[in-house]
Short mmCIF file of C-alpha atoms in Angstrom, two decimals:
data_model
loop_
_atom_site.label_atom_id
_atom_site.label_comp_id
_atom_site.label_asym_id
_atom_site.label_seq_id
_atom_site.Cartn_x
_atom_site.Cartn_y
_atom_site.Cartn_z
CA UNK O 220 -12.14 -2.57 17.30
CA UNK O 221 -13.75 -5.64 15.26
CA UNK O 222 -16.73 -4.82 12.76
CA UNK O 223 -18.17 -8.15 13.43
CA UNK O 224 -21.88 -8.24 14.35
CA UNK O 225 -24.34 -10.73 15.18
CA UNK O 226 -26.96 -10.10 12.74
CA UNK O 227 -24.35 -9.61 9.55
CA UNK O 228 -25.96 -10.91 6.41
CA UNK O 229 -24.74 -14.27 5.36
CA UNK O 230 -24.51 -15.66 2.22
CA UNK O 231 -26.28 -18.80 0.28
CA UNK O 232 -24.34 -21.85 -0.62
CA UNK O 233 -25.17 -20.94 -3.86
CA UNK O 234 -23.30 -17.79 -3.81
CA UNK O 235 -20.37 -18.88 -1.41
CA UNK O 236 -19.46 -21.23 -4.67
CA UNK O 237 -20.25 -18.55 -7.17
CA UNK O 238 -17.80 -16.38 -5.12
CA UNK O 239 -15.16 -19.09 -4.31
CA UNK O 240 -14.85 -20.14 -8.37
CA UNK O 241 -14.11 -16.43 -9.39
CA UNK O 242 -10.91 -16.74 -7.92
CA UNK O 243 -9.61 -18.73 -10.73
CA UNK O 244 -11.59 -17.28 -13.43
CA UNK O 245 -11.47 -13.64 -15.20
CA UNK O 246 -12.70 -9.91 -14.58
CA UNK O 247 -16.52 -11.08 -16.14
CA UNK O 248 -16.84 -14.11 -13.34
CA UNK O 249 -15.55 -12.06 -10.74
CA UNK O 250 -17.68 -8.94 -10.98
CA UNK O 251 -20.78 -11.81 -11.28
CA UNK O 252 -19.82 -12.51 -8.50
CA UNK O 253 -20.06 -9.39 -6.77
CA UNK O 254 -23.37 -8.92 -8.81
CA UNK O 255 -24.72 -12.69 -6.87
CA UNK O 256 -23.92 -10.81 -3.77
CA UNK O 257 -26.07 -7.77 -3.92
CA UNK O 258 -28.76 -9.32 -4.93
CA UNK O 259 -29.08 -11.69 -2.67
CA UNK O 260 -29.76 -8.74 -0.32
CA UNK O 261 -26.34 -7.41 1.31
CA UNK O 262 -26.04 -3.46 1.68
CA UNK O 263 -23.22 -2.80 -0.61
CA UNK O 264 -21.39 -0.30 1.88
CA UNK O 265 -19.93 2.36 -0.61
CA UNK O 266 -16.44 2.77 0.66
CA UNK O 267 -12.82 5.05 0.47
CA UNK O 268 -10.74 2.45 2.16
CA UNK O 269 -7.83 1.22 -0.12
CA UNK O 270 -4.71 -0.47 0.85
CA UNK O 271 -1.52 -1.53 -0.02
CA UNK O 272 0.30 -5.27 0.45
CA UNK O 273 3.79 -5.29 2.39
CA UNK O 274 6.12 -7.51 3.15
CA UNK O 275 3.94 -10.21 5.24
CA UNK O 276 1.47 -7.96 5.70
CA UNK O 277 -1.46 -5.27 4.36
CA UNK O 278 -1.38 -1.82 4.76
CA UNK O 279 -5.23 -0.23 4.81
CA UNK O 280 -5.66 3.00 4.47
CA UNK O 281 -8.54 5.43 5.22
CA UNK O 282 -9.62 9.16 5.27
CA UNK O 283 -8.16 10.37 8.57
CA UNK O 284 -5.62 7.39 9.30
CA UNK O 285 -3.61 4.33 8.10
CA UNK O 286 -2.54 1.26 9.50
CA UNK O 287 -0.73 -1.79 9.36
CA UNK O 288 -1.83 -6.06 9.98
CA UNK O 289 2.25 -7.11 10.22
CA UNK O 290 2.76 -11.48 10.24
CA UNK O 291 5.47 -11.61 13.10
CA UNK O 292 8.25 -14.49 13.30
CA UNK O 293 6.34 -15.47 16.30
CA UNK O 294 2.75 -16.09 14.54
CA UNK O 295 1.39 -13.15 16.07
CA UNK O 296 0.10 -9.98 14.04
CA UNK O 297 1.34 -6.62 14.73
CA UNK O 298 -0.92 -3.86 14.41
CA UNK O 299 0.38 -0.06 14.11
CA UNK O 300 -1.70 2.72 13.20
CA UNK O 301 -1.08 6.84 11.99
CA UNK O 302 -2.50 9.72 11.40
CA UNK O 303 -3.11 11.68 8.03
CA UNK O 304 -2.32 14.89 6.94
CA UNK O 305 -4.81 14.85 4.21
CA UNK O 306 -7.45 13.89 6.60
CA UNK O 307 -7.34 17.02 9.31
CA UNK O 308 -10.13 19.32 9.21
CA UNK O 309 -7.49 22.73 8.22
CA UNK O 310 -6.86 20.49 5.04
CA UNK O 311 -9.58 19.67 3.63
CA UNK O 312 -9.06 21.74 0.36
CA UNK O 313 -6.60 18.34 -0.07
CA UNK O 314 -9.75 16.36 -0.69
CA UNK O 315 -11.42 18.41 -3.74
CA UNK O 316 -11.87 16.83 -6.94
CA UNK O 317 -8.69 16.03 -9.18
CA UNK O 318 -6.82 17.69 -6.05
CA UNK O 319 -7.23 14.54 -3.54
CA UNK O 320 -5.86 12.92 -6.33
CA UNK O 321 -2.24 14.33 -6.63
CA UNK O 322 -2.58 14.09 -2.56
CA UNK O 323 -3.42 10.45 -3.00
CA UNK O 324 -0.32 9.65 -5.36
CA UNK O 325 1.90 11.42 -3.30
CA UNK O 326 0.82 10.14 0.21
CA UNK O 327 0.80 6.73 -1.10
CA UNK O 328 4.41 6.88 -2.12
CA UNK O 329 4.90 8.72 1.09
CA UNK O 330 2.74 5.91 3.08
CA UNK O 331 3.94 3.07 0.83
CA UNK O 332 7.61 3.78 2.07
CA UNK O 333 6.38 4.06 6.03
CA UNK O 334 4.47 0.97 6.00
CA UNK O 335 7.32 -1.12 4.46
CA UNK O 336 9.46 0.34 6.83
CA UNK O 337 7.15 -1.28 9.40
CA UNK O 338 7.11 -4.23 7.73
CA UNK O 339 10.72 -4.87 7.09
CA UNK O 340 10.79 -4.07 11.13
CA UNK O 341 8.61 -6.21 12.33
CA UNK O 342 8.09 -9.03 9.62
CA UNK O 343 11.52 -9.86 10.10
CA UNK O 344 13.80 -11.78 13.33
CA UNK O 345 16.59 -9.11 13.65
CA UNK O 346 17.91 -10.93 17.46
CA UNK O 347 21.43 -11.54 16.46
CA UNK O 348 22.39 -15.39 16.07
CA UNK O 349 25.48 -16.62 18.30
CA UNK O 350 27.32 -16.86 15.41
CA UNK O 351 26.86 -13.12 14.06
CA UNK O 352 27.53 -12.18 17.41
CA UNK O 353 31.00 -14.28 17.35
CA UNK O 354 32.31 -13.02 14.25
CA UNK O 355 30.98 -9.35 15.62
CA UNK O 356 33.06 -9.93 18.63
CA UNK O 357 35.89 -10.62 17.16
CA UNK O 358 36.06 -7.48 14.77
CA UNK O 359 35.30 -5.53 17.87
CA UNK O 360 38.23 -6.88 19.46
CA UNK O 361 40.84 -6.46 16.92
CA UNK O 362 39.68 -3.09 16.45
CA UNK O 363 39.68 -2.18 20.32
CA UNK O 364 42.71 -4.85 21.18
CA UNK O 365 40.37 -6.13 23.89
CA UNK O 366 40.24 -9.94 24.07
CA UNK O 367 36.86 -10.86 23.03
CA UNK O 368 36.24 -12.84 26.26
CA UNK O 369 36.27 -9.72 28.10
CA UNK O 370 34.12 -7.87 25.60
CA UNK O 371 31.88 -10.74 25.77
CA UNK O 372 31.14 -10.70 29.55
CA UNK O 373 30.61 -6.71 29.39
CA UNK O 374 27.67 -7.47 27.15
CA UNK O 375 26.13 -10.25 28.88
CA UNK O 376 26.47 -8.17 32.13
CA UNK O 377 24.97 -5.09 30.43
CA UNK O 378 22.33 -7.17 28.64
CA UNK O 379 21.23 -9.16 32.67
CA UNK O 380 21.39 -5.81 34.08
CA UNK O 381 18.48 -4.18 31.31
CA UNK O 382 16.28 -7.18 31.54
CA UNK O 383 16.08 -6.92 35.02
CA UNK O 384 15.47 -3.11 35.26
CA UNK O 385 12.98 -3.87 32.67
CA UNK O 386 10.89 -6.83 34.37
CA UNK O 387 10.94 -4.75 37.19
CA UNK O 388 9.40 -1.62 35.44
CA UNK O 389 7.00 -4.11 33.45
CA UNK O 390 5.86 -5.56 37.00
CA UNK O 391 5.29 -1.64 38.40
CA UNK O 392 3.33 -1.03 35.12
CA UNK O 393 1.10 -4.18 35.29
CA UNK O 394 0.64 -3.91 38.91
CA UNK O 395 -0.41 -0.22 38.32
CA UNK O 396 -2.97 -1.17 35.90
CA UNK O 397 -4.63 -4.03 37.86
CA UNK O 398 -4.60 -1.41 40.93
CA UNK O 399 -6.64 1.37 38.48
CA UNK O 400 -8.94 -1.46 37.32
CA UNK O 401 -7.44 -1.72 33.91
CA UNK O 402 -6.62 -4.30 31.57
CA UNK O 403 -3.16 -5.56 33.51
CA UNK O 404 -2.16 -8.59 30.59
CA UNK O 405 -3.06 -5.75 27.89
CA UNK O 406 -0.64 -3.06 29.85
CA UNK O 407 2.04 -5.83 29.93
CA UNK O 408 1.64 -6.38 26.37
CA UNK O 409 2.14 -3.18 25.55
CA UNK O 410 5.25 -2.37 27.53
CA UNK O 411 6.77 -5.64 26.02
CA UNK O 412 5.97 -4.02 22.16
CA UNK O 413 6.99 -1.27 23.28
CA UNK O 414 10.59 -2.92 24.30
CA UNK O 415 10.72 -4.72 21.20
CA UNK O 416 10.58 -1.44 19.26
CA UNK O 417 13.10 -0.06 21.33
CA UNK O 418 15.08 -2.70 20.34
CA UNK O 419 14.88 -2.71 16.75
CA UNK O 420 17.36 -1.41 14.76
CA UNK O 421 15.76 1.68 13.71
CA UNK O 422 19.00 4.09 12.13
CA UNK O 423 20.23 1.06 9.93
CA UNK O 424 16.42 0.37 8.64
CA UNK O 425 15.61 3.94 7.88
CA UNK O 426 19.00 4.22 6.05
CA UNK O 427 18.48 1.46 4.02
CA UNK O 428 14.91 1.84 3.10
CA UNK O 429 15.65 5.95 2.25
CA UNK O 430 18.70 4.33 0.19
CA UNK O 431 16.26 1.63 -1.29
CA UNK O 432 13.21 4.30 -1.86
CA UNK O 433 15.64 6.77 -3.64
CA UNK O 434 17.52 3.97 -5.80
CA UNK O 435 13.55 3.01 -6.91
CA UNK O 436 12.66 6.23 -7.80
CA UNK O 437 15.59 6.55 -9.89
CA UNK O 438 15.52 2.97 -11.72
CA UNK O 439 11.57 3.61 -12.27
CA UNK O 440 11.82 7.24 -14.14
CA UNK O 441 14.94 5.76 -16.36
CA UNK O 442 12.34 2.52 -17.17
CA UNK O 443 9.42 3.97 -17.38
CA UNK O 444 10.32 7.63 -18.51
CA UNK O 445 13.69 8.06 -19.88
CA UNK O 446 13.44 4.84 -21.81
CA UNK O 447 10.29 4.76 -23.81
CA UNK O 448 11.39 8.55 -24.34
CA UNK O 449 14.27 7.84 -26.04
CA UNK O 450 13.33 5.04 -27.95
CA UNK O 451 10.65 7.47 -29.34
CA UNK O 452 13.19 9.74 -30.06
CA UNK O 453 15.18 6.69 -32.24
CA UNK O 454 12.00 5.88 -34.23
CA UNK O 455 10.44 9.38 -34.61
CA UNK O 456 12.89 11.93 -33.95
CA UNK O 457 12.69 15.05 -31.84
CA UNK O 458 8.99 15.03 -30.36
CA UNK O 459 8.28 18.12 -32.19
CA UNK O 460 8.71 16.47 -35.51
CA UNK O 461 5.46 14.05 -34.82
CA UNK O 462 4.07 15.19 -31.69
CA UNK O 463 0.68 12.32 -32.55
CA UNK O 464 2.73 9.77 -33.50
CA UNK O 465 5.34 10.19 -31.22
CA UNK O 466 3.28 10.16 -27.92
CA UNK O 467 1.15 7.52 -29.17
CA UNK O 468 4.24 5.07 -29.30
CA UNK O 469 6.00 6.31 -25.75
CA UNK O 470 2.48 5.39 -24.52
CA UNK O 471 2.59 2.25 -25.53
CA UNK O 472 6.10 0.90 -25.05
CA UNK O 473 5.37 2.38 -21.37
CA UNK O 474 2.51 0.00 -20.75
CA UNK O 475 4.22 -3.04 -22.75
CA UNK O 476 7.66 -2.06 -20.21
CA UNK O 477 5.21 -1.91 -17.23
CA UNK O 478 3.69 -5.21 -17.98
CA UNK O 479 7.20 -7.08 -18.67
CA UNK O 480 7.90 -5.66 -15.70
CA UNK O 481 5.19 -6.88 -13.34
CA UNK O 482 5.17 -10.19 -15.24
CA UNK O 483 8.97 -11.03 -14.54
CA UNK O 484 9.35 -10.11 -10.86
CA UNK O 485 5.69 -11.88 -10.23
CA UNK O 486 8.31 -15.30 -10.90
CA UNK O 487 9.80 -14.00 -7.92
CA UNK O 488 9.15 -15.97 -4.38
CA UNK O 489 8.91 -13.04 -2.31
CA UNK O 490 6.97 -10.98 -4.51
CA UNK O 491 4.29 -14.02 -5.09
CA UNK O 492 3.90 -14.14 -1.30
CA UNK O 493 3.03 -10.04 -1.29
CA UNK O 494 0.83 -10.50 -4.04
CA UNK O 495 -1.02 -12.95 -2.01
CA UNK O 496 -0.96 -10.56 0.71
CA UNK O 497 -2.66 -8.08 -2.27
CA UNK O 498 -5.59 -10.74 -2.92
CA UNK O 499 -5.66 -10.59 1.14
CA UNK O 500 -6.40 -7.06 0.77
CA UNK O 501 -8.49 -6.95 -1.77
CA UNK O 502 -10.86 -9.61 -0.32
CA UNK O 503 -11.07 -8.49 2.41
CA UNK O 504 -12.35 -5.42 1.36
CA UNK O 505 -14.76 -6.63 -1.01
CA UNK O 506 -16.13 -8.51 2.65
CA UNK O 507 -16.37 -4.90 4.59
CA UNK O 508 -18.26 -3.31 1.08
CA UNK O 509 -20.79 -6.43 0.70
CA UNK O 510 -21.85 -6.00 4.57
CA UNK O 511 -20.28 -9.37 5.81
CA UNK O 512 -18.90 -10.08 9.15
CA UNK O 513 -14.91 -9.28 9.01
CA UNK O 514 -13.25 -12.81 9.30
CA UNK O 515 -11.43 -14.74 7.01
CA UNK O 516 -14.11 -17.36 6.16
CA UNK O 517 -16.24 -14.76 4.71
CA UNK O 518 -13.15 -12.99 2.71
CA UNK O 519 -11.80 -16.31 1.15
CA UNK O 520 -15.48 -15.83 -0.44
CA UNK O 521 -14.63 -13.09 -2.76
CA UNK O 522 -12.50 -12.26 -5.50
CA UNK O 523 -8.68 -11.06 -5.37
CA UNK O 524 -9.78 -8.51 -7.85
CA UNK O 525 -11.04 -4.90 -6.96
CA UNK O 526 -12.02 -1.80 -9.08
CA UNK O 527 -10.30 0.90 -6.99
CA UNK O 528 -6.81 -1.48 -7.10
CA UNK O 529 -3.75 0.54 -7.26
CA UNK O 530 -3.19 -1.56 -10.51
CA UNK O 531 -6.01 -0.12 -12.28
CA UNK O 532 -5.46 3.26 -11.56
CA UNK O 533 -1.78 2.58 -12.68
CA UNK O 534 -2.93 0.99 -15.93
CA UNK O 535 -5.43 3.81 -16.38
CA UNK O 536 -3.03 6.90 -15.39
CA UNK O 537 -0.23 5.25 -18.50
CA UNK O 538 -3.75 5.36 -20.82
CA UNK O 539 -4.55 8.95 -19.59
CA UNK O 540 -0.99 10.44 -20.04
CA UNK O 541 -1.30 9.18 -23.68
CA UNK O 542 -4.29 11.40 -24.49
CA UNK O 543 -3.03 13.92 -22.16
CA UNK O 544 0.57 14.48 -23.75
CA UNK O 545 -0.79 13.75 -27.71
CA UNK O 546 -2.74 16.57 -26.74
CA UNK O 547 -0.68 18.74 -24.90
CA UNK O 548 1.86 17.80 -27.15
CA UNK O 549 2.03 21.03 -29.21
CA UNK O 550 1.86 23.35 -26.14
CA UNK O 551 4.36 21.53 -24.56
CA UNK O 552 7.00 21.74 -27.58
CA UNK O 553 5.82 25.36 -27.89
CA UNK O 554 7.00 26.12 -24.09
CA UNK O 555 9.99 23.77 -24.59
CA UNK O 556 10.93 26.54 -27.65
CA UNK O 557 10.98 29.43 -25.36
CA UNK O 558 13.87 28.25 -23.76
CA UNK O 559 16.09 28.46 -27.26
CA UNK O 560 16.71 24.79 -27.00
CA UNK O 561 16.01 22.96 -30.34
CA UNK O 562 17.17 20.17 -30.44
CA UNK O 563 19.77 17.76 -28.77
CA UNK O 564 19.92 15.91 -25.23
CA UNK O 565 19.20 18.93 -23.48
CA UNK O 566 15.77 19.30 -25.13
CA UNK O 567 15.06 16.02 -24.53
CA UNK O 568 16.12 16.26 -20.96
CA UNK O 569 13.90 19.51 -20.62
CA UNK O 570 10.37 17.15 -22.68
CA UNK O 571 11.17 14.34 -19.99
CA UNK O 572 11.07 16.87 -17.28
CA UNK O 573 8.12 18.79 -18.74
CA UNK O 574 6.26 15.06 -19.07
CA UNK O 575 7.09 14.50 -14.78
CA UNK O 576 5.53 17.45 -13.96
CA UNK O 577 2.61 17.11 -15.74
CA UNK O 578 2.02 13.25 -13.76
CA UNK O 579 0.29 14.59 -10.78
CA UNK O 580 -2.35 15.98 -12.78
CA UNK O 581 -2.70 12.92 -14.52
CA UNK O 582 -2.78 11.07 -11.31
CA UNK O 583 -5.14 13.27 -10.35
CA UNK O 584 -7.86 12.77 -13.19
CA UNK O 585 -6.93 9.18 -13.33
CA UNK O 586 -8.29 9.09 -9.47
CA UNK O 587 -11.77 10.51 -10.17
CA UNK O 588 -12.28 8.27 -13.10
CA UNK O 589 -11.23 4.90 -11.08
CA UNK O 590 -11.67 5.38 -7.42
CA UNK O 591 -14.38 7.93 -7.46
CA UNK O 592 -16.15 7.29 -10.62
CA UNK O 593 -15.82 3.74 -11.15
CA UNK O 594 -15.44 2.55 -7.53
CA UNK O 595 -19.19 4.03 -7.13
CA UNK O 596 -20.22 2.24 -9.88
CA UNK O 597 -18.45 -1.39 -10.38
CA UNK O 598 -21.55 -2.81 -12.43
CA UNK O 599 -22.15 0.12 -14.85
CA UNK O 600 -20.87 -1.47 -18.51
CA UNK O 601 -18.99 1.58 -19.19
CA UNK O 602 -16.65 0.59 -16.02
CA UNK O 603 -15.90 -2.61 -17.31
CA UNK O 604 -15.08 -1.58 -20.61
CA UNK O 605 -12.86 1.10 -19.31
CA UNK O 606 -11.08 -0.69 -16.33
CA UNK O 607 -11.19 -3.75 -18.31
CA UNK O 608 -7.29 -3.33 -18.93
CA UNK O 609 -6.53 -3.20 -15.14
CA UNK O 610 -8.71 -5.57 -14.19
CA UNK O 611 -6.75 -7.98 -16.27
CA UNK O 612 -3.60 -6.76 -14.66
CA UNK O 613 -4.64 -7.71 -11.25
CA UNK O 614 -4.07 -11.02 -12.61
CA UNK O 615 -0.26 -10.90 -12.03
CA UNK O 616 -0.01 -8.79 -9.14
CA UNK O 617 -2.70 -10.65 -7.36
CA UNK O 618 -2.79 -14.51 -5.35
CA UNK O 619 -4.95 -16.38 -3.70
CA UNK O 620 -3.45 -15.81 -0.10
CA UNK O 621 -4.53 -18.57 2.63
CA UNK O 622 -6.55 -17.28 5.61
CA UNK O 623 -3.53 -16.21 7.99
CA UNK O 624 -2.90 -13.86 5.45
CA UNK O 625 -6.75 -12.60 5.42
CA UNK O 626 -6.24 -12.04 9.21
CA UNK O 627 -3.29 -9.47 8.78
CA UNK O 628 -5.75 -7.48 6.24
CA UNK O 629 -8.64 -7.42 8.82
CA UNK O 630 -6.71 -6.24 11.58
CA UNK O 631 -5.42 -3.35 9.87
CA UNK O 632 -9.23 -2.66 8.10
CA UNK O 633 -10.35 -3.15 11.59
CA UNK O 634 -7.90 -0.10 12.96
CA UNK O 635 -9.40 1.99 10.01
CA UNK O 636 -12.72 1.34 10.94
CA UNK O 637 -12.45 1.94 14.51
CA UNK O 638 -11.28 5.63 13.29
CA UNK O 639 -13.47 6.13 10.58
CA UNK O 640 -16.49 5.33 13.32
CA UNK O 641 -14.79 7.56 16.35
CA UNK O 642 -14.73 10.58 13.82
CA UNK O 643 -18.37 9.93 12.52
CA UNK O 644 -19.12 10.21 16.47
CA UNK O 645 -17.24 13.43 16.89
CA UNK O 646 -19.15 14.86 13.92
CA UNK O 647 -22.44 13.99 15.19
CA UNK O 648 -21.69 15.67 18.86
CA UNK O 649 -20.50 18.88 17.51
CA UNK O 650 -23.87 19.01 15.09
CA UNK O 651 -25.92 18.10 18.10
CA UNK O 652 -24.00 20.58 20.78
CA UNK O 653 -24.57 23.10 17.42
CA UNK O 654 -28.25 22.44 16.93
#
């Protein structure tokens, strides 16, 4: 449902160019711009939704459900929403402090990996050209020593017979829904997505995004674990020998790896276009938090940077795991030394393995002090000081994205809404029907 109203605030001139120049400018303009906003009188609506970009698309995500604004082939955007775990009633011990933030980490990973799924379905034109179909033919037929006229006629009969069994069904279903008073062009919509799913090729794209997930799990622990690790190692030693010194520089060859990282595949075509698609996100969230109506004019108003972006909270969980491990670092060498391993690849493998299991806490404490902390408070000096580092990164994983992109990000916020307001209802029944 659309969170548009009639009598949503609007902004001055003033402040629409205010707005509109932080784009190009740094974390200082941008935040005065957010500043120019509330006090020209907008509710700042205090806010969990986050999001993620996708592959021509935004993924938003709420407390009890997430969904998807998908860019079709076509021009049209496809909209797909789900459930949470984390946000059921029986599981609500997932959202207490420092906890909701190891659910957070993992569900994102978890969500991030759904959502692209989606994406990759639906973003993409998978109807086979004449050509792949040719050269699929003719393996076909050497394989089954059927000439491939034969094997093509089968097809094209098989393919007239399902389209007609299925414009029939579509007409029973439309007909159906004019006859109960519904929506008839909606029902027919539906049964045509729901077709198109059917049609995708679901195995092969689950296959290769596991394959995909699993091979970027792998390459990210050896770059940004195993390697600053064992460099440490090179230039210190065993971690035991300088636990201070040693953490101190894994710490910071992480973040300089991270950032070389993020820099080099921002050159990338694809990834510039999802970064737009993160600006998209980001905007358009700054729109719902600053009261405005939810369309792209108002979004191309704000900023592509955000306090509670995934960025930050990745910049600020590398910072935290310093101090955390420096530390920890005695305890840690002290358990490693129980195991009668003193030194060699095994004990590093077994200080690498004792460092993973340690990240969801860090994730964890990392959440309250960006998202619930410093999303709360976005002008409070200490908050810019602190998320001053990821604020800055959200200067390479963030574009300007153009207002078709801003449309994909409202539909899905607009899903997330719709939720977030149908469970607000449900609460207020059950305290009524209580009272």
């Amino acid at each position: 449902m659309s969170t548009s109203t009639q009598n949503s605030p609007q902004p001055s001139e003033e402040l629409q160019g205010a707005a509109a120049s932080a784009q190009e400018k740094g974390f200082a303009d941008s935040m005065k711009a957010v500043d120019a906003f509330s006090a020209d009188g907008d509710v700042l609506c205090r806010t969990h939704i986050g999001g993620q970009a996708l592959i021509e698309g935004v993924m938003m995500r709420g407390r009890y459900n997430w969904a998807v604004g998908i860019r079709e082939p076509g021009g049209g955007i496809y909209t797909e929403e789900h459930d949470l775990a984390s946000g059921r009633d029986k599981n609500s011990w997932l959202r207490w402090p420092v906890v909701r933030g190891c659910t957070a980490f993992v569900e994102s990973l978890m969500l991030g990996f759904k959502a692209l799924n989606v994406a990759t379905e639906h973003a993409y034109d998978w109807e086979e050209t004449e050509e792949e179909r040719e050269q699929r033919l003719k393996k076909e037929s050497r394989k089954k020593k059927v000439p491939v006229e034969e094997l093509r006629a089968a097809e094209d009969a098989e393919r007239t017979a399902k389209q007609e069994a299925r414009a029939q069904e579509r007409r029973g279903i439309v007909e159906a829904a004019r006859a109960a008073g519904e929506d008839a062009e909606e029902a027919g919509r539906a049964f045509d997505m729901a077709c198109k799913k059917e049609d995708a090729p679901d195995e092969e794209l689950d296959v290769m995004m596991t394959v995909s997930m699993v091979i970027g799990l792998i390459v990210g622990v050896a770059i940004f674990v195993i390697a600053p690790a064992a460099l440490s190692n090179l230039v210190f030693g065993e971690a035991a020998m300088n636990t201070v010194g040693w953490n101190i520089f894994d710490g910071i060859l992480r973040v300089l790896i991270f950032v070389a990282y993020i820099w080099l595949i921002s050159r990338m075509k694809d990834i510039k276009r999802m970064f737009a698609y993160h600006g998209a996100e980001h905007k358009t969230i700054h729109c719902f938090e600053h009261g405005l109506a939810l369309n792209a004019a108002n979004a191309q108003l704000f900023p592509t940077l955000h306090v509670r972006c995934g960025t930050a909270f990745l910049i600020m969980v590398m910072l935290i795991a310093i101090f955390v491990y420096t530390v920890l670092g005695a305890p840690i060498n002290a358990l490693v030394d129980l195991t009668g391993v003193t030194e060699g690849p095994l004990r590093f493998v077994l200080v690498v393995l004792t460092r993973i299991l340690l990240m969801p806490v860090i994730a964890g404490v990392s959440y309250e002090i960006t998202v619930q902390w410093a999303g709360k408070r976005p002008n409070n000096p200490l908050v810019r000081v602190i998320l001053w580092p990821g604020m800055q990164m959200q200067r390479l994983t963030t574009n300007p994205p153009d207002d078709s992109m801003v449309e994909c990000a409202i539909a899905a916020m607009e899903l997330v809404l719709a939720r977030e307001e149908l469970e607000a209802a449900k609460k207020q029944d059950t305290a009524a029907s209580a009272a």
